[in-house]
Backbone as XML, in Angstrom:
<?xml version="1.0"?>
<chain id="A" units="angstrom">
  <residue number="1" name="UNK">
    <atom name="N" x="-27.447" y="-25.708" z="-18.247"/>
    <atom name="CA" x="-27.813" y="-25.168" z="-19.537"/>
    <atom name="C" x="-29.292" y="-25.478" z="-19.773"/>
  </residue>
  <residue number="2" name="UNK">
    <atom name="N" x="-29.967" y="-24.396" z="-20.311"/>
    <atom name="CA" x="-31.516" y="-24.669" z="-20.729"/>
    <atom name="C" x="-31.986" y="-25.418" z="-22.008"/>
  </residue>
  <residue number="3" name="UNK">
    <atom name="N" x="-32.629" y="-25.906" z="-22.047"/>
    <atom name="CA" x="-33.300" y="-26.139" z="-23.444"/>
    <atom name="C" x="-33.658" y="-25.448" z="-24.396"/>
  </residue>
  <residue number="4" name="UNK">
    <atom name="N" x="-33.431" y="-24.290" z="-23.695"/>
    <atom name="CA" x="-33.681" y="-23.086" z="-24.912"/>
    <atom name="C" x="-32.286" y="-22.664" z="-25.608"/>
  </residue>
  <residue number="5" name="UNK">
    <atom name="N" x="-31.220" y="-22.205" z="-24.367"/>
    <atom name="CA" x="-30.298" y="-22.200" z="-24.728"/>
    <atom name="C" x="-29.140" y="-23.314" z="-25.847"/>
  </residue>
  <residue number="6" name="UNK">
    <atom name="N" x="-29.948" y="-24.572" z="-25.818"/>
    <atom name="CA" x="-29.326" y="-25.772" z="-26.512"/>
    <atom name="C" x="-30.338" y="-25.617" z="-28.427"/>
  </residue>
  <residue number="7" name="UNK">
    <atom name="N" x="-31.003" y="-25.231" z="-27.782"/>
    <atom name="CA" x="-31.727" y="-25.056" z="-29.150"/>
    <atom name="C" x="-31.492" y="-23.464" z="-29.783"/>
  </residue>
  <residue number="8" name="UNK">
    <atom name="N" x="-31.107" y="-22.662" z="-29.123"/>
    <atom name="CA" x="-30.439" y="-21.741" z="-30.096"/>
    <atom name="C" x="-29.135" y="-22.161" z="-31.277"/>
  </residue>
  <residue number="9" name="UNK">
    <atom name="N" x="-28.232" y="-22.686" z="-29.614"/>
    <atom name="CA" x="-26.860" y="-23.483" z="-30.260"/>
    <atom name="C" x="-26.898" y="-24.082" z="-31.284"/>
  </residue>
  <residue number="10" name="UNK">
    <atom name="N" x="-28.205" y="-25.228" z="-31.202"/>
    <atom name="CA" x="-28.427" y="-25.879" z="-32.681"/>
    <atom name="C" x="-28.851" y="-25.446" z="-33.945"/>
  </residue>
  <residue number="11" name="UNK">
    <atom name="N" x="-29.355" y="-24.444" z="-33.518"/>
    <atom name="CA" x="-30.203" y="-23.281" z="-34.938"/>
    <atom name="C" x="-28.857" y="-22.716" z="-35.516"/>
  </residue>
  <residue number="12" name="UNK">
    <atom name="N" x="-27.612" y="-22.470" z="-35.154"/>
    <atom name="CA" x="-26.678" y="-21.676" z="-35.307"/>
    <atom name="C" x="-25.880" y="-22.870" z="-35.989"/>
  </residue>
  <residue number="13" name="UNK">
    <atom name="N" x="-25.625" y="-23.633" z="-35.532"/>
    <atom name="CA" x="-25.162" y="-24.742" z="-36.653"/>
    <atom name="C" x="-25.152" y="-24.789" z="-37.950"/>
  </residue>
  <residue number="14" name="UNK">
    <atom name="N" x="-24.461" y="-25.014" z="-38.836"/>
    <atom name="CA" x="-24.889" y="-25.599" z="-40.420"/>
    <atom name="C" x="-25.378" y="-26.948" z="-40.665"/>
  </residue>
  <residue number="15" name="UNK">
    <atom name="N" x="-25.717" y="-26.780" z="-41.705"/>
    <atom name="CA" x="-26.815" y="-28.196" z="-41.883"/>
    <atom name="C" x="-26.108" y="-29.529" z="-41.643"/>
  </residue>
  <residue number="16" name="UNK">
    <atom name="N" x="-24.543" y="-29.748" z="-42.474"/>
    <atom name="CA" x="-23.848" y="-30.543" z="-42.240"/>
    <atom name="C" x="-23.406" y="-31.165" z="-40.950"/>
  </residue>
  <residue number="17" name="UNK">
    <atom name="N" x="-23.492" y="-30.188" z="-40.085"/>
    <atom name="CA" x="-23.133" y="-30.742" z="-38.682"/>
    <atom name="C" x="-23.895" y="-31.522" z="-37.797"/>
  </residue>
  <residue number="18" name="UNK">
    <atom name="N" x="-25.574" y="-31.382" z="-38.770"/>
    <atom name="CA" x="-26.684" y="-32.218" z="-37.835"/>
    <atom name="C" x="-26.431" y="-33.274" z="-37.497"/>
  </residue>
  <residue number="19" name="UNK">
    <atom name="N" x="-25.980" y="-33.924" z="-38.524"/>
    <atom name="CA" x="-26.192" y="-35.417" z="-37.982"/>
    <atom name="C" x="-25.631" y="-36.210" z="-37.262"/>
  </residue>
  <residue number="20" name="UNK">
    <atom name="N" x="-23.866" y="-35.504" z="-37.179"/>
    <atom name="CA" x="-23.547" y="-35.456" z="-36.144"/>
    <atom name="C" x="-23.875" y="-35.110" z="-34.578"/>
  </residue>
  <residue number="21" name="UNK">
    <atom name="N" x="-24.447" y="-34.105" z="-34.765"/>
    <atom name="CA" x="-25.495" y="-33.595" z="-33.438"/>
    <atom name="C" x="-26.172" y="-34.582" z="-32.965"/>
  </residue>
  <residue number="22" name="UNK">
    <atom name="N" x="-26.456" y="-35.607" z="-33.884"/>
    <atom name="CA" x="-27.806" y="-36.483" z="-33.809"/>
    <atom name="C" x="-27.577" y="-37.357" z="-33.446"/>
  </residue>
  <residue number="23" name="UNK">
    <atom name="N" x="-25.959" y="-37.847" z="-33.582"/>
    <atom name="CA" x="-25.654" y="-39.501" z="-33.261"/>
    <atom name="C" x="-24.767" y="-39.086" z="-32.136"/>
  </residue>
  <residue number="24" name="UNK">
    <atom name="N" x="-24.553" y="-37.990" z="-31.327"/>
    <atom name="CA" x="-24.102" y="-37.909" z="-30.459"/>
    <atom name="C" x="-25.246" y="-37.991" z="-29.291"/>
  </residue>
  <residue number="25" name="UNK">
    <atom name="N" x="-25.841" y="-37.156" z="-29.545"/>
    <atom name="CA" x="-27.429" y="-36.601" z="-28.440"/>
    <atom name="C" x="-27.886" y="-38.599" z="-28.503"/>
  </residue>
  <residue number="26" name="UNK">
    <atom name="N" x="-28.077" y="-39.396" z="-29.335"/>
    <atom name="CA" x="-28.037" y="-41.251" z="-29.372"/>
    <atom name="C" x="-27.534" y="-41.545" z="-28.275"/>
  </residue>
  <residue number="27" name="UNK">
    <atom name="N" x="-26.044" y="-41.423" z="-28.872"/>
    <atom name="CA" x="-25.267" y="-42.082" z="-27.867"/>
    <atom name="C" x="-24.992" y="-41.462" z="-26.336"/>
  </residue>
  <residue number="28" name="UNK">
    <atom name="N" x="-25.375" y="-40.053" z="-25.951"/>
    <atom name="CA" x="-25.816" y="-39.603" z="-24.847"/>
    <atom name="C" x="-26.841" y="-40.725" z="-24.082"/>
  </residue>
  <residue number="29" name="UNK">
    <atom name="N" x="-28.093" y="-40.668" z="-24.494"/>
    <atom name="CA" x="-29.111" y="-41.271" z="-24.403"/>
    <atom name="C" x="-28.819" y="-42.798" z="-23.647"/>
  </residue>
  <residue number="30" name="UNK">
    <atom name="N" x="-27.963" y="-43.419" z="-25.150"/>
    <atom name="CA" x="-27.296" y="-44.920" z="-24.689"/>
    <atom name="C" x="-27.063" y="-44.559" z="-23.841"/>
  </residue>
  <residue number="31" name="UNK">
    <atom name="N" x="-25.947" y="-44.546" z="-23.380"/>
    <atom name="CA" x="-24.883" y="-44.377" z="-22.156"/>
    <atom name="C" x="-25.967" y="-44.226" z="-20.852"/>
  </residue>
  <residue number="32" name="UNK">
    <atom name="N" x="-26.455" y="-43.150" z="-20.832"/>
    <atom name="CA" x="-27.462" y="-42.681" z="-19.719"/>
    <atom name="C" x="-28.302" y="-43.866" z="-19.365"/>
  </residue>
  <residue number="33" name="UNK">
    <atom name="N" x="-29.051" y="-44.528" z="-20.430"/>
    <atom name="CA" x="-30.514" y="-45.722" z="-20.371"/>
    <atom name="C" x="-29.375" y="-46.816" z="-19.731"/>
  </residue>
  <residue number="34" name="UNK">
    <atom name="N" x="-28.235" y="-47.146" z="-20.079"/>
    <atom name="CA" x="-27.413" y="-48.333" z="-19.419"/>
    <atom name="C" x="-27.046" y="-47.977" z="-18.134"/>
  </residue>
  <residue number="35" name="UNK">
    <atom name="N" x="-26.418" y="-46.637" z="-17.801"/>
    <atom name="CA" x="-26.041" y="-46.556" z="-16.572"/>
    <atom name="C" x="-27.604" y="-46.715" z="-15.523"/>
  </residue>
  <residue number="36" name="UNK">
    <atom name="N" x="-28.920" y="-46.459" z="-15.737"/>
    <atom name="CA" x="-30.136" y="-46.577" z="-14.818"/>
    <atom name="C" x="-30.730" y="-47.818" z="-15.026"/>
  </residue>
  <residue number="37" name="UNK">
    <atom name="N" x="-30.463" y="-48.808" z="-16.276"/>
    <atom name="CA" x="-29.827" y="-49.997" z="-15.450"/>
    <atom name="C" x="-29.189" y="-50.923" z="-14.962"/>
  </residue>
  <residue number="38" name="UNK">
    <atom name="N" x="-27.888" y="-50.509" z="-14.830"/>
    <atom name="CA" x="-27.278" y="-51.142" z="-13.947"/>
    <atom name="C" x="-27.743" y="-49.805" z="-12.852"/>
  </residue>
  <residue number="39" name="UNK">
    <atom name="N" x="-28.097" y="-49.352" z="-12.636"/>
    <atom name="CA" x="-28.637" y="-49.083" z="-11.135"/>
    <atom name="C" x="-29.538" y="-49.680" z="-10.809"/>
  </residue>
  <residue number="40" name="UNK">
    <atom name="N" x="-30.804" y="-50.019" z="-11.446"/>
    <atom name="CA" x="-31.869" y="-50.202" z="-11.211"/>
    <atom name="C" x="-31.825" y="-52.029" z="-10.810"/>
  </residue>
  <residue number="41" name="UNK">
    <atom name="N" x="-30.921" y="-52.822" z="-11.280"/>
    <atom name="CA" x="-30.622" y="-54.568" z="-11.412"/>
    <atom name="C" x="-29.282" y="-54.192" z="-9.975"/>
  </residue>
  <residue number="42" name="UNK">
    <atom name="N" x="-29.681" y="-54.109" z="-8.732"/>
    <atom name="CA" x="-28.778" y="-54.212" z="-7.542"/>
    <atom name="C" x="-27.945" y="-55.945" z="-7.702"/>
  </residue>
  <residue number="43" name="UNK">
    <atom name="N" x="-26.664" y="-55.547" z="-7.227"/>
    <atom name="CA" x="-25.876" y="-56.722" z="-7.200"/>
    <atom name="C" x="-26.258" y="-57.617" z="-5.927"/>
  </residue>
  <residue number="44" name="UNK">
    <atom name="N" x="-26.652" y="-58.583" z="-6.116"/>
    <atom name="CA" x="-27.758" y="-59.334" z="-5.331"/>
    <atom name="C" x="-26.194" y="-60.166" z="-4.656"/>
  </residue>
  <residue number="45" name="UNK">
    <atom name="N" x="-24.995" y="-60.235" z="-4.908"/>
    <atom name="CA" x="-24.089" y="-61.413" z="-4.791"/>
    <atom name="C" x="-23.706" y="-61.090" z="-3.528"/>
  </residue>
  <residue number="46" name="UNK">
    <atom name="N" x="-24.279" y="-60.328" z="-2.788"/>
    <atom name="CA" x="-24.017" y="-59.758" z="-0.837"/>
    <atom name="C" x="-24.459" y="-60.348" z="-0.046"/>
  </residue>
  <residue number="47" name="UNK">
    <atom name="N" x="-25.569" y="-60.352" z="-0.639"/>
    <atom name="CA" x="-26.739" y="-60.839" z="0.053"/>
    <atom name="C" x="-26.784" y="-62.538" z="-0.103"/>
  </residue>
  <residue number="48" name="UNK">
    <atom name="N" x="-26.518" y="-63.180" z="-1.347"/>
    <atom name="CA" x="-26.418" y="-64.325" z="-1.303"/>
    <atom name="C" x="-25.314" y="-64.662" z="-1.261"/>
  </residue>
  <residue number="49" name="UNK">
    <atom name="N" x="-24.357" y="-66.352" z="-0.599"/>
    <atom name="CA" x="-23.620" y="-66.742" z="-0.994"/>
    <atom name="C" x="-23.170" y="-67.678" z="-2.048"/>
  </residue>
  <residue number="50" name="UNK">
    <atom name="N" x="-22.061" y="-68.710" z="-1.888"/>
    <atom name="CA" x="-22.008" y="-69.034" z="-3.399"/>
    <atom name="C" x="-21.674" y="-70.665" z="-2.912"/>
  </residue>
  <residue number="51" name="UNK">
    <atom name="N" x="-22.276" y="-72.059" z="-3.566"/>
    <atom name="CA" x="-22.050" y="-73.029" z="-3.019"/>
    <atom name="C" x="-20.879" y="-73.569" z="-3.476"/>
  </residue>
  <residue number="52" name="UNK">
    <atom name="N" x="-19.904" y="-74.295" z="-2.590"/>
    <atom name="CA" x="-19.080" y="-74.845" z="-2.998"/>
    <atom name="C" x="-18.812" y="-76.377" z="-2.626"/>
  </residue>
  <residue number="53" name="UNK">
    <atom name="N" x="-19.220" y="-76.813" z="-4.463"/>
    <atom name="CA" x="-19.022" y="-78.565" z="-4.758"/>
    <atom name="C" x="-17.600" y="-79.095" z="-4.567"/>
  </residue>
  <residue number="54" name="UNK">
    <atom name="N" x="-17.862" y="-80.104" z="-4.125"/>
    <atom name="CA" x="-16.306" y="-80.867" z="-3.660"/>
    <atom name="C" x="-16.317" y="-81.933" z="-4.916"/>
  </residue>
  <residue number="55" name="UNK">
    <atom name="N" x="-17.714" y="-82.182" z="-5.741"/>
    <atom name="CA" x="-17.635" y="-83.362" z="-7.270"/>
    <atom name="C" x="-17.649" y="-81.973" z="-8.007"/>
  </residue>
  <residue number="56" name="UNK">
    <atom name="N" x="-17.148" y="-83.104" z="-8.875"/>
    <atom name="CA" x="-17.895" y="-82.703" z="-10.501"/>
    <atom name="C" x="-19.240" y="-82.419" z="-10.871"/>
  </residue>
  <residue number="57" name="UNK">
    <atom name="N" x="-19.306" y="-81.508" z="-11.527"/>
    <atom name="CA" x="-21.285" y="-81.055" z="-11.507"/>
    <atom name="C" x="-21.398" y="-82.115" z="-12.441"/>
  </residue>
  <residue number="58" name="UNK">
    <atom name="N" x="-20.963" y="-82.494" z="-13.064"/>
    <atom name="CA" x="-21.387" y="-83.541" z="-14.189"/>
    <atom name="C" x="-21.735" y="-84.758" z="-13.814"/>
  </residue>
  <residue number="59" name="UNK">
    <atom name="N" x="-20.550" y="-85.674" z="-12.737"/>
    <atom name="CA" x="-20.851" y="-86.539" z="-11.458"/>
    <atom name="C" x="-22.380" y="-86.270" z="-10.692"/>
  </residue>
  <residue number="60" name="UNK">
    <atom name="N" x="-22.190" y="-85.000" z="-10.533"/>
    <atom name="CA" x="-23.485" y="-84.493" z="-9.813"/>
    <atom name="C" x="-24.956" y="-84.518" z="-10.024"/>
  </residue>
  <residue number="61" name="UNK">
    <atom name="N" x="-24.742" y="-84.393" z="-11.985"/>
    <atom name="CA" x="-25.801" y="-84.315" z="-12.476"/>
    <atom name="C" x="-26.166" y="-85.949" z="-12.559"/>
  </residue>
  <residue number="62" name="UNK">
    <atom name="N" x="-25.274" y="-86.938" z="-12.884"/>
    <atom name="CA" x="-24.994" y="-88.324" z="-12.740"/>
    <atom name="C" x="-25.826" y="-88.929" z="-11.681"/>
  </residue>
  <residue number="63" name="UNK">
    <atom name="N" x="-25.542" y="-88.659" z="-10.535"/>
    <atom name="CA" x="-26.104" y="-89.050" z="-9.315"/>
    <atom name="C" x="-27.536" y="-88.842" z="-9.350"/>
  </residue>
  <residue number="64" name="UNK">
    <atom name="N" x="-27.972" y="-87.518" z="-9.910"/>
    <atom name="CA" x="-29.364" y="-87.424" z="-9.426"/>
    <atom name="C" x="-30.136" y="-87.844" z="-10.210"/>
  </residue>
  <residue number="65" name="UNK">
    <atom name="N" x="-29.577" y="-87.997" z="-11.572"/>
    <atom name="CA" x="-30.664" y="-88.788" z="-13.001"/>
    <atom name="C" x="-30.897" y="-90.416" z="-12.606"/>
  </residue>
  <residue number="66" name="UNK">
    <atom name="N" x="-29.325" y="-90.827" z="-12.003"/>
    <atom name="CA" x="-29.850" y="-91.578" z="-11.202"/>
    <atom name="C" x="-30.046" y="-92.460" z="-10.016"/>
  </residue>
  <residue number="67" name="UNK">
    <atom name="N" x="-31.187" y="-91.745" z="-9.891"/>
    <atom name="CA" x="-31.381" y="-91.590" z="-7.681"/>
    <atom name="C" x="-32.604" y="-92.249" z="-8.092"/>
  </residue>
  <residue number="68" name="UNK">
    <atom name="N" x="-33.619" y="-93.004" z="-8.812"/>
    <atom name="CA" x="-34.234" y="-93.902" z="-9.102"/>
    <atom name="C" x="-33.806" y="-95.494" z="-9.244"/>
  </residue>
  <residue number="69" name="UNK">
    <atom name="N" x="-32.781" y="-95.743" z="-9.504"/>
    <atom name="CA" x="-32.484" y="-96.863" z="-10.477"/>
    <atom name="C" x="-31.824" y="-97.732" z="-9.817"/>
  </residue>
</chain>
């Protein structure tokens, strides 16, 4: 469909129906801007793996505050 053709459609409308027109053509928009990015932010979790602790991270954090003392 053209842009011309979408702007006839809308001229033919009544006034009441704009604003509806308006918060739809929005939420078009939304939808579209979210889906390019999550395209654009690649799922990196392939490529990296994931570590696995045998403590407690809390133990963990324990140990290294203190690895001075």
């Amino acid at each position: 469909m053209s842009y011309d053709t979408m702007v006839e459609q809308i001229k033919a409308v009544p006034q009441e129906c704009l604003v509806d027109i308006e918060n739809y053509i929005q939420f078009v928009l939304y939808r579209y801007n979210q889906t390019v990015k999550t395209e654009k932010t690649p799922n990196l979790s392939k490529y990296f793996g994931s570590v696995n602790f045998k403590k407690d991270g809390l133990s963990i954090q324990k140990e290294i505050r203190n690895e001075w003392n």
